[in-house]
Tab-separated table of C-alpha atoms and ligand atoms in Angstrom:
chain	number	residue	atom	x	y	z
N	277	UNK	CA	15.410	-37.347	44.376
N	278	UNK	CA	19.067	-36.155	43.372
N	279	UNK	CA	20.194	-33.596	45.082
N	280	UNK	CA	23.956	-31.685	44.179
N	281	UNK	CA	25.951	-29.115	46.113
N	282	UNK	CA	29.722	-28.377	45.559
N	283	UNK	CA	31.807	-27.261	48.592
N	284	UNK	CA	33.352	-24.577	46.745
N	285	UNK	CA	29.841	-22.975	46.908
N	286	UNK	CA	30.924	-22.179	50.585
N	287	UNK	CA	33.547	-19.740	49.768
N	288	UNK	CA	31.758	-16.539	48.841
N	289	UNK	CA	31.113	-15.175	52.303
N	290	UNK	CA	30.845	-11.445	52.551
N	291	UNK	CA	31.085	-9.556	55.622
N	292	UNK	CA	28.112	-6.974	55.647
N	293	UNK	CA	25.658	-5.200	53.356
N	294	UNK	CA	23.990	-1.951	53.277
N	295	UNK	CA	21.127	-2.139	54.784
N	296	UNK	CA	17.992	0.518	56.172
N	297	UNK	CA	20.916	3.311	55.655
N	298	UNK	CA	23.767	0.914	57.762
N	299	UNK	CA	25.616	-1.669	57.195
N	300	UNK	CA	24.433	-5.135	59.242
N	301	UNK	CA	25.747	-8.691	58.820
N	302	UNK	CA	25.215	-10.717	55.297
N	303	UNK	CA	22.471	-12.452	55.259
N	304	UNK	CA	23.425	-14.985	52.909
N	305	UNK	CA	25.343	-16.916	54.010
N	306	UNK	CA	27.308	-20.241	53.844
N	307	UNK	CA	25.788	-21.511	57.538
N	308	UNK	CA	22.583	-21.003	55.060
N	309	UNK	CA	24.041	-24.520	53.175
N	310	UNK	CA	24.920	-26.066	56.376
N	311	UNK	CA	21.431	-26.153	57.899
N	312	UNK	CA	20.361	-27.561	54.741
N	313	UNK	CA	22.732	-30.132	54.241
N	314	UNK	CA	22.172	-31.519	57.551
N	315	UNK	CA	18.159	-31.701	57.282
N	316	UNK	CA	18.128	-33.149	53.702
N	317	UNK	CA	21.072	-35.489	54.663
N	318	UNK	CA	24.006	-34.436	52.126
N	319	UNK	CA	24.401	-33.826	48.301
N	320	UNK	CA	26.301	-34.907	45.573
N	321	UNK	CA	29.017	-33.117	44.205
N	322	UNK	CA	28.399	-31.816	40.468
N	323	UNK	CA	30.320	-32.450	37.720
N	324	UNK	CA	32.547	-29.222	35.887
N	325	UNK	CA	31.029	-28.800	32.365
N	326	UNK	CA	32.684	-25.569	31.550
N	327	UNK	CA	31.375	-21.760	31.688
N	328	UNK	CA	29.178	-22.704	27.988
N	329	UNK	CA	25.640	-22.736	29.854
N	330	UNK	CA	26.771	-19.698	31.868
N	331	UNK	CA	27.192	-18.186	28.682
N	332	UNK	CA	24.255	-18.866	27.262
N	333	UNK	CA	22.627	-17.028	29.585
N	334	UNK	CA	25.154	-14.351	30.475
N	335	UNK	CA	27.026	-11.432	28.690
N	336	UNK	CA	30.587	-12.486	28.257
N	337	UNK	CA	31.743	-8.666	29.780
N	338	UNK	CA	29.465	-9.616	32.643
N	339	UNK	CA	31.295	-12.925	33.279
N	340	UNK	CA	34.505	-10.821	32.716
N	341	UNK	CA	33.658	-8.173	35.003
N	342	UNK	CA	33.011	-10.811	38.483
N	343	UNK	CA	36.429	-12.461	37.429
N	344	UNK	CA	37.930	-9.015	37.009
N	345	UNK	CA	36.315	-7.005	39.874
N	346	UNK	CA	37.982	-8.103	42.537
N	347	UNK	CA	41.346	-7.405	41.797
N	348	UNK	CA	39.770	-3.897	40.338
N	349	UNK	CA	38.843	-2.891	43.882
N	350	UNK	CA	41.999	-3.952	45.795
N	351	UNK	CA	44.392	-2.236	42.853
N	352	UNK	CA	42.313	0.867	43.919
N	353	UNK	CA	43.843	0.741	47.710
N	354	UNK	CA	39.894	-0.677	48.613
N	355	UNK	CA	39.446	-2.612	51.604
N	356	UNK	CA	36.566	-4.987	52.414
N	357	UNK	CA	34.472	-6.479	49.477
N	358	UNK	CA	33.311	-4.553	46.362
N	359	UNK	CA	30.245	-2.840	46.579
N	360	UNK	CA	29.072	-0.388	43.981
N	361	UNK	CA	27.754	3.312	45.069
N	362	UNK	CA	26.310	4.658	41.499
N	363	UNK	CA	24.205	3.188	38.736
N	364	UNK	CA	23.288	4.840	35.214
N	365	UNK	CA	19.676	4.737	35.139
N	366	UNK	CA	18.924	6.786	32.384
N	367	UNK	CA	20.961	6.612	28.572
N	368	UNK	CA	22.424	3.098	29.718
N	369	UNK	CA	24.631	2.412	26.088
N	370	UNK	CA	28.316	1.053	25.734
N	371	UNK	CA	30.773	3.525	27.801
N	372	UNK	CA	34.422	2.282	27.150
N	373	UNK	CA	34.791	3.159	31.166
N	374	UNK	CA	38.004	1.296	33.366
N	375	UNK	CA	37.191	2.552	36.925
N	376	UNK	CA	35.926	0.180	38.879
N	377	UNK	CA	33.497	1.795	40.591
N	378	UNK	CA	31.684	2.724	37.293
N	379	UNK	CA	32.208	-1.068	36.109
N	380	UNK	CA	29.796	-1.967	39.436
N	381	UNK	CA	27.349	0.387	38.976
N	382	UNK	CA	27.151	-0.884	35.411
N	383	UNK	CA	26.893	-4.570	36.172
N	384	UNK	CA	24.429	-4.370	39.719
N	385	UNK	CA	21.141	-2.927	40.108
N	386	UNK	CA	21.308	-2.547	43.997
N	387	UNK	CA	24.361	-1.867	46.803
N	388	UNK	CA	23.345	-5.037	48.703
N	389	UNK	CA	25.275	-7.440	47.067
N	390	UNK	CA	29.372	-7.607	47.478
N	391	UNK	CA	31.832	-8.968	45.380
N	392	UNK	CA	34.721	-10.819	47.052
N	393	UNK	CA	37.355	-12.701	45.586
N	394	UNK	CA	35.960	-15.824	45.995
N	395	UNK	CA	32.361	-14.941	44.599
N	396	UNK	CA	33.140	-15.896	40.847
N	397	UNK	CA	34.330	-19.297	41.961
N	398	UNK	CA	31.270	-19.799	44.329
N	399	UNK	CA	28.670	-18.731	41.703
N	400	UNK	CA	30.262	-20.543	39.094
N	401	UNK	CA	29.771	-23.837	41.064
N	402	UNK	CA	26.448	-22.633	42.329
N	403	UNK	CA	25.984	-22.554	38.304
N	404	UNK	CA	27.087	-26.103	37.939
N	405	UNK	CA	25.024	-27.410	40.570
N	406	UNK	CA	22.037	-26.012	38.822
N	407	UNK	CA	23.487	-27.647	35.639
N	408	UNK	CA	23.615	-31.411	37.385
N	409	UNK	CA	20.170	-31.053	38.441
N	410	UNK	CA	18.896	-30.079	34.565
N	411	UNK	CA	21.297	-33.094	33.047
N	412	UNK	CA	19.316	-35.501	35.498
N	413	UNK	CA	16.141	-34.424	34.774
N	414	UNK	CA	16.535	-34.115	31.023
N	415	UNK	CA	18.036	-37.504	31.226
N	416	UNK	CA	15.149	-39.335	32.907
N	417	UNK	CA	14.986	-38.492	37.013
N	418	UNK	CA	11.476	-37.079	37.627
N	419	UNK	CA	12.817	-34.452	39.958
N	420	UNK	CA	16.364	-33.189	41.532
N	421	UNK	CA	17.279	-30.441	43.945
N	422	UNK	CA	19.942	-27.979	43.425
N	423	UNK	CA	21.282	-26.476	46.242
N	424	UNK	CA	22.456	-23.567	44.424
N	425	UNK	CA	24.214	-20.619	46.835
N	426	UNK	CA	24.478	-17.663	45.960
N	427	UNK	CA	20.816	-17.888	44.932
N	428	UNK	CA	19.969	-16.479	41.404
N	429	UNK	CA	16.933	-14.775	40.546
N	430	UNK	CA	17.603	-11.343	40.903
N	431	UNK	CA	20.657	-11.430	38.753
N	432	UNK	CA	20.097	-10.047	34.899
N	433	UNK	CA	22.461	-11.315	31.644
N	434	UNK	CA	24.318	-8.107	32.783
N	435	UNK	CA	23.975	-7.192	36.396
N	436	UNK	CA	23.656	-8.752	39.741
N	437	UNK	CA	21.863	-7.412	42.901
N	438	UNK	CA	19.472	-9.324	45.594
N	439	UNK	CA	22.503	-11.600	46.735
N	440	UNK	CA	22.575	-13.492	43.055
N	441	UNK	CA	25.525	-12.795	40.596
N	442	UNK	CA	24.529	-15.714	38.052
N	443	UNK	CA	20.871	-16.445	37.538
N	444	UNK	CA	20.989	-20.499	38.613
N	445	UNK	CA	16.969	-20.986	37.291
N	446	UNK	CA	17.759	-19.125	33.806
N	447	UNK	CA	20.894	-21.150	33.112
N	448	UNK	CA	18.650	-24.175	34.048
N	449	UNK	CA	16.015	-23.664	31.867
N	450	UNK	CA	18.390	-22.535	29.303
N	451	UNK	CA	20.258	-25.525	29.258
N	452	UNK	CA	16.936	-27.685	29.507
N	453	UNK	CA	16.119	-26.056	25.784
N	454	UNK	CA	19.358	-26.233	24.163
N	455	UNK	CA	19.205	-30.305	25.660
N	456	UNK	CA	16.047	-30.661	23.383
N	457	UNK	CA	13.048	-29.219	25.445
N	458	UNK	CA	11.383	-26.811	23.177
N	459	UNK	CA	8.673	-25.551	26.406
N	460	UNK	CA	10.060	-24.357	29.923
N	461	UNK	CA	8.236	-22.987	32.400
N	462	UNK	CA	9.842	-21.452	35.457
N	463	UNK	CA	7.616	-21.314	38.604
N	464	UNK	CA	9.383	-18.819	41.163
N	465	UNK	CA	8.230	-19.161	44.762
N	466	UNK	CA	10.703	-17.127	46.854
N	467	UNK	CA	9.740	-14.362	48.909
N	468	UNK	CA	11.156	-11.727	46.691
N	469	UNK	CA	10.284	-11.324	43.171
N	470	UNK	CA	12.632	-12.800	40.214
N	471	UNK	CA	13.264	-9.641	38.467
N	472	UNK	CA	16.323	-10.907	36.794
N	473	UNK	CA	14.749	-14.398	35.870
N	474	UNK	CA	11.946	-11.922	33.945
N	475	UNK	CA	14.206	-9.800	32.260
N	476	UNK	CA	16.411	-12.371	31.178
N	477	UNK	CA	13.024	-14.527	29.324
N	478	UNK	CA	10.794	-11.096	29.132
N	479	UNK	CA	10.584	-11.056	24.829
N	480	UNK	CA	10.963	-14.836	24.812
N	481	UNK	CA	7.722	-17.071	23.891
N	482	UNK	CA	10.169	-20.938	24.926
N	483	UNK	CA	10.320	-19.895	28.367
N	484	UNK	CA	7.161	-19.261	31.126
N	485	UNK	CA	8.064	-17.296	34.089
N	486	UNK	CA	5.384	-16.958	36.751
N	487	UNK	CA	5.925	-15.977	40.135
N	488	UNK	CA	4.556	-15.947	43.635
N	489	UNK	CA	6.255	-13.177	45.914
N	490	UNK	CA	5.542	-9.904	48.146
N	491	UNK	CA	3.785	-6.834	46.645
N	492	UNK	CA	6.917	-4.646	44.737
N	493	UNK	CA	4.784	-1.818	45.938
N	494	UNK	CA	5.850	-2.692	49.412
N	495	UNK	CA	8.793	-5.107	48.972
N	496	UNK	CA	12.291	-5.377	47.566
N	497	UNK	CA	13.114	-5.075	44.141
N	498	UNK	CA	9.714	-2.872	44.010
N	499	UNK	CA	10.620	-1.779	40.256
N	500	UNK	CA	9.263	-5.591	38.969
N	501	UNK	CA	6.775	-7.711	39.928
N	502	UNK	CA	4.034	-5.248	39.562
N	503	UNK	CA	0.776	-7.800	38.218
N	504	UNK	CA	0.477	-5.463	34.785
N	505	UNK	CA	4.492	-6.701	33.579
N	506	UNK	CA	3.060	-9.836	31.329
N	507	UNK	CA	6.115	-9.649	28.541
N	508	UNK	CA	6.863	-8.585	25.692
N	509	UNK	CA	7.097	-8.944	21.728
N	510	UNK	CA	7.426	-12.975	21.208
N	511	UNK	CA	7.339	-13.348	25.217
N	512	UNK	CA	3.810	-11.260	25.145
N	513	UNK	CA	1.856	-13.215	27.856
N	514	UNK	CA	4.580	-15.769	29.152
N	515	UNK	CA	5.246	-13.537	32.072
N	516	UNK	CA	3.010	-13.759	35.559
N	517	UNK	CA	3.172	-11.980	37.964
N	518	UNK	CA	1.091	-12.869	41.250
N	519	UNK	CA	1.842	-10.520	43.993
N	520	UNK	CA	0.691	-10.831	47.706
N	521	UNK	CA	0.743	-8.727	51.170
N	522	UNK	CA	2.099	-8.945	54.138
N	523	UNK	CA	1.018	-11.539	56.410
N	524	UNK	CA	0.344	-13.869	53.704
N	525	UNK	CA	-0.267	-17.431	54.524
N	526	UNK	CA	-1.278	-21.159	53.077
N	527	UNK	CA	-4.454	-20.464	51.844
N	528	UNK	CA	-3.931	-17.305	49.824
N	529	UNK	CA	-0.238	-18.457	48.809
N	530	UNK	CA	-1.720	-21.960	47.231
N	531	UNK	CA	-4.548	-20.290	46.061
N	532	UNK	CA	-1.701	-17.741	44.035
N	533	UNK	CA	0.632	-20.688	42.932
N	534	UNK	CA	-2.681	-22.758	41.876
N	535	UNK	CA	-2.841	-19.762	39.531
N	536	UNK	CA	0.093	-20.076	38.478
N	537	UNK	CA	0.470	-24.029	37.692
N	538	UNK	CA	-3.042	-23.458	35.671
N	539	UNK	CA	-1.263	-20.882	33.107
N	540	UNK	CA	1.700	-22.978	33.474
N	541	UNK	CA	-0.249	-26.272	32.238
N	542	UNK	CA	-1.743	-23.943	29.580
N	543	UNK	CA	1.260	-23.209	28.207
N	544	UNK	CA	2.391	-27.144	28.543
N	545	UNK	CA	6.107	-27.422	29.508
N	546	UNK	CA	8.459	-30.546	28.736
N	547	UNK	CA	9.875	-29.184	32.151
N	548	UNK	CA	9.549	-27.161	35.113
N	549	UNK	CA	12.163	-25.156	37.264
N	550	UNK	CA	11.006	-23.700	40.230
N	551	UNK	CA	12.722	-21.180	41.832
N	552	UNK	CA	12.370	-22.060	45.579
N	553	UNK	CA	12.590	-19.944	48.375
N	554	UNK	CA	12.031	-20.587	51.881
N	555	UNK	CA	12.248	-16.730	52.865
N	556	UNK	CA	8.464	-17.123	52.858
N	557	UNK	CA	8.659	-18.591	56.154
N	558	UNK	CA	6.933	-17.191	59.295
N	559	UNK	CA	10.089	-16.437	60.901
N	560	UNK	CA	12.443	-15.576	58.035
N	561	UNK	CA	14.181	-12.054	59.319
N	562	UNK	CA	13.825	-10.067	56.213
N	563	UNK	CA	10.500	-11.003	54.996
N	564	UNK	CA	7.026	-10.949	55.583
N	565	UNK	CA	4.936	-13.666	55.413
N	566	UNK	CA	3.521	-16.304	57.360
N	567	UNK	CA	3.979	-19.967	55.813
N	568	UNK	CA	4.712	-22.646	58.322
N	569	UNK	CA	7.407	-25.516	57.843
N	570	UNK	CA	4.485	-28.370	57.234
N	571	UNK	CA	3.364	-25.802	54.553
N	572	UNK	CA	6.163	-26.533	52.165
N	573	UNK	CA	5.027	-29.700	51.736
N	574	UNK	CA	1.412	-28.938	51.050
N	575	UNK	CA	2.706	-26.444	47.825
N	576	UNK	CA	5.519	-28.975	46.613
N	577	UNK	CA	2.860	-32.092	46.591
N	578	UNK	CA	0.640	-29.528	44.376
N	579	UNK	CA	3.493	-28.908	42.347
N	580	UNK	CA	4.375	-32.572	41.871
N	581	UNK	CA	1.248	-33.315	40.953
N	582	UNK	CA	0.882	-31.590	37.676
N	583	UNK	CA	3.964	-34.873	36.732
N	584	UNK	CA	6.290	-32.294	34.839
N	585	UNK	CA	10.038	-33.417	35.180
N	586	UNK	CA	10.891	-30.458	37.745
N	587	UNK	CA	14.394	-29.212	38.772
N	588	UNK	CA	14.099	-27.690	41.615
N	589	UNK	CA	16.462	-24.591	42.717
N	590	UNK	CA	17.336	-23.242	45.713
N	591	UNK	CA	17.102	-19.442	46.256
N	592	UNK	CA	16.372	-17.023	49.929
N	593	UNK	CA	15.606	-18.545	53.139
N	594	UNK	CA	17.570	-16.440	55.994
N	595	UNK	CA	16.199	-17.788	59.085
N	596	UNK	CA	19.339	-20.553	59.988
N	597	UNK	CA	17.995	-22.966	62.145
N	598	UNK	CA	14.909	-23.634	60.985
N	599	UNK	CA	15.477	-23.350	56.409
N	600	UNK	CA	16.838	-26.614	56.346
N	601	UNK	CA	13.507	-28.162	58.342
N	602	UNK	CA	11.671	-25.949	55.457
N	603	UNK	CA	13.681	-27.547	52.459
N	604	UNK	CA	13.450	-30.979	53.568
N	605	UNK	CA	9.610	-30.201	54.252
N	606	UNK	CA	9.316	-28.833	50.863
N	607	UNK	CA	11.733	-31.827	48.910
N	608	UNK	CA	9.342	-33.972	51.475
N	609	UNK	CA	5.613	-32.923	49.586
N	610	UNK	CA	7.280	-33.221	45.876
I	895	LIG	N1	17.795	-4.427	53.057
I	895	LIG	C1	16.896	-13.538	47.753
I	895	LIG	O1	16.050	-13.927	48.542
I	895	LIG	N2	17.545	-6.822	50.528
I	895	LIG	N3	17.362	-12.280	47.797
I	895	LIG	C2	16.186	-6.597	50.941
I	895	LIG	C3	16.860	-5.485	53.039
I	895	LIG	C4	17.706	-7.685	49.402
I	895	LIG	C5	16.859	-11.324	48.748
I	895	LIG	C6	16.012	-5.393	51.802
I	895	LIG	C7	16.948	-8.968	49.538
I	895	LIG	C8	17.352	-9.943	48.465
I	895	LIG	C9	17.514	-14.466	46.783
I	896	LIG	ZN1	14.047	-13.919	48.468
């Protein structure tokens, strides 16, 4: 299997996030690629096809907003990274608003994830390394890995939040139907729920999302995920939701994604992208459930064998030493 990376991914390193009412150290970080690049044994770089498939998923003042923000905050006399502080959640509508703060409350739906002035350059690439994966798929590989960083999934067409700024899986699948698939199904098995991957396919019937991840009514981003959010309008039904508690481990998890690959087959994809996240590990420091690192490959062999062409995308996983042992146990099963 392929797998692509580009350095430049390494450069958006923020120094802390808010966090339980302080701030603590980033979690995601670049040592995050490191310990997978040295399990899986390296990566190809990706080529640079332009921002088009960025924009296809994402609002243009979105895009212009992460190139923007950072100078934004430091012409305001700000130090550190930018990090927003208020959000309209009610009577959201076009405001013709310069301040900067106001700009990142508009475009993030939590304070937990920093802009620096290397984060549209990392993201971008992050976006292109998704982008490799989907050209060698579409173009005949059964299966490549993306080592995409920042991860993606919580990230909107118009906000970011949950470490993501671009949503890596949506510009995949995107780009998999504008290269001639007319059914993708995205199969999101991080820790955390996809909010942004929803959103972004929620009234769209081309795209599947289903996901495996931690109860919202206990876990981060707690306003999706909930089992009763199934889509809307043309998108009715191609939403999943399969939420689990804490403590979870293989046999309830498999049991969930078997779920999941059965509406997924129902709805019969010309290709998969699955969202993977190895913050479902035992030890993972944020998260809560109990998979081992021989797991991974039990749930990627299941995956594999339901033979869709699969790009596979790399979101959480926060526990250093041991996430690149859990992607190379997971690229392992497929
Ligand atoms: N203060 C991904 O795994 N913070 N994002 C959770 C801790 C945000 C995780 C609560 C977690 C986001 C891609
Ligand atoms: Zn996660």
């Amino acid at each position: 299997m392929r797998r692509f990376f580009a350095p430049a991914q390494l450069t958006h390193a923020p120094t802390r996030e808010l966090h339980n009412g302080g701030f603590t150290a980033y979690a995601e970080t670049p040592e995050r690629v490191a310990s997978i690049l040295a399990a899986i044994g390296g990566a190809s770089q990706p080529a640079d096809e332009g921002d088009a498939a960025i924009r296809a998923v994402h609002d243009a003042s979105y895009l212009d907003f992460l190139r923007a923000a950072p100078a934004l905050w430091r012409d305001a006399g700000r130090p550190g990274d930018a990090i927003p502080y208020a959000f309209p959640i009610v009577r959201r509508r076009a405001l013709d608003l310069t301040r900067v703060d106001a700009l990142l409350g508009r475009h993030a739906m939590d304070a937990t994830t920093p802009i620096t002035a290397d984060t549209w350059t990392a993201a971008y690439w992050s976006g292109q390394t998704a982008l490799a994966a989907t050209r060698a798929v579409v173009s005949g590989d059964r299966a490549a890995f993306a080592l995409c960083r920042p991860p993606g999934h919580h990230a909107g067409a118009d906000y970011c939040g949950g470490y993501c700024h671009l949503n890596v899986a949506a510009i995949a699948a995107q780009a998999a139907r504008d290269a001639g698939c007319a059914r993708v199904a995205i199969l999101d098995i991080d820790y955390h729920h996809g909010n942004g991957t929803q959103d972004i396919f929620w009234d769209r019937g081309d795209v599947f999302y289903a996901s495996v991840h931690a109860d919202p009514a206990t876990d981060y981003p707690f306003f999706w995920g909930h089992a009763d959010e199934r889509g809307e309008g043309a998108g009715a039904g191609a939403t999943l939701n399969l939420p689990l508690p804490h403590g979870t481990r293989l046999d309830a998890f498999r049991t969930a994604q078997a779920t999941a690959l059965s509406a997924i087959a129902a709805f019969a994809p010309d290709l998969l992208v699955v969202s993977f996240g190895a913050d479902t590990w035992e030890g993972d420091p944020i998260s809560h459930f109990a998979l081992t690192t021989a797991d991974y490959r039990v749930l990627a062999a299941d995956i594999a064998a339901c033979g869709w062409p699969t790009v596979i995308v790399m979101e959480g996983g926060y526990a250093i030493d041991a996430l690149g042992h859990n992607v190379a146990s997971f690229l392992a099963g497929f």
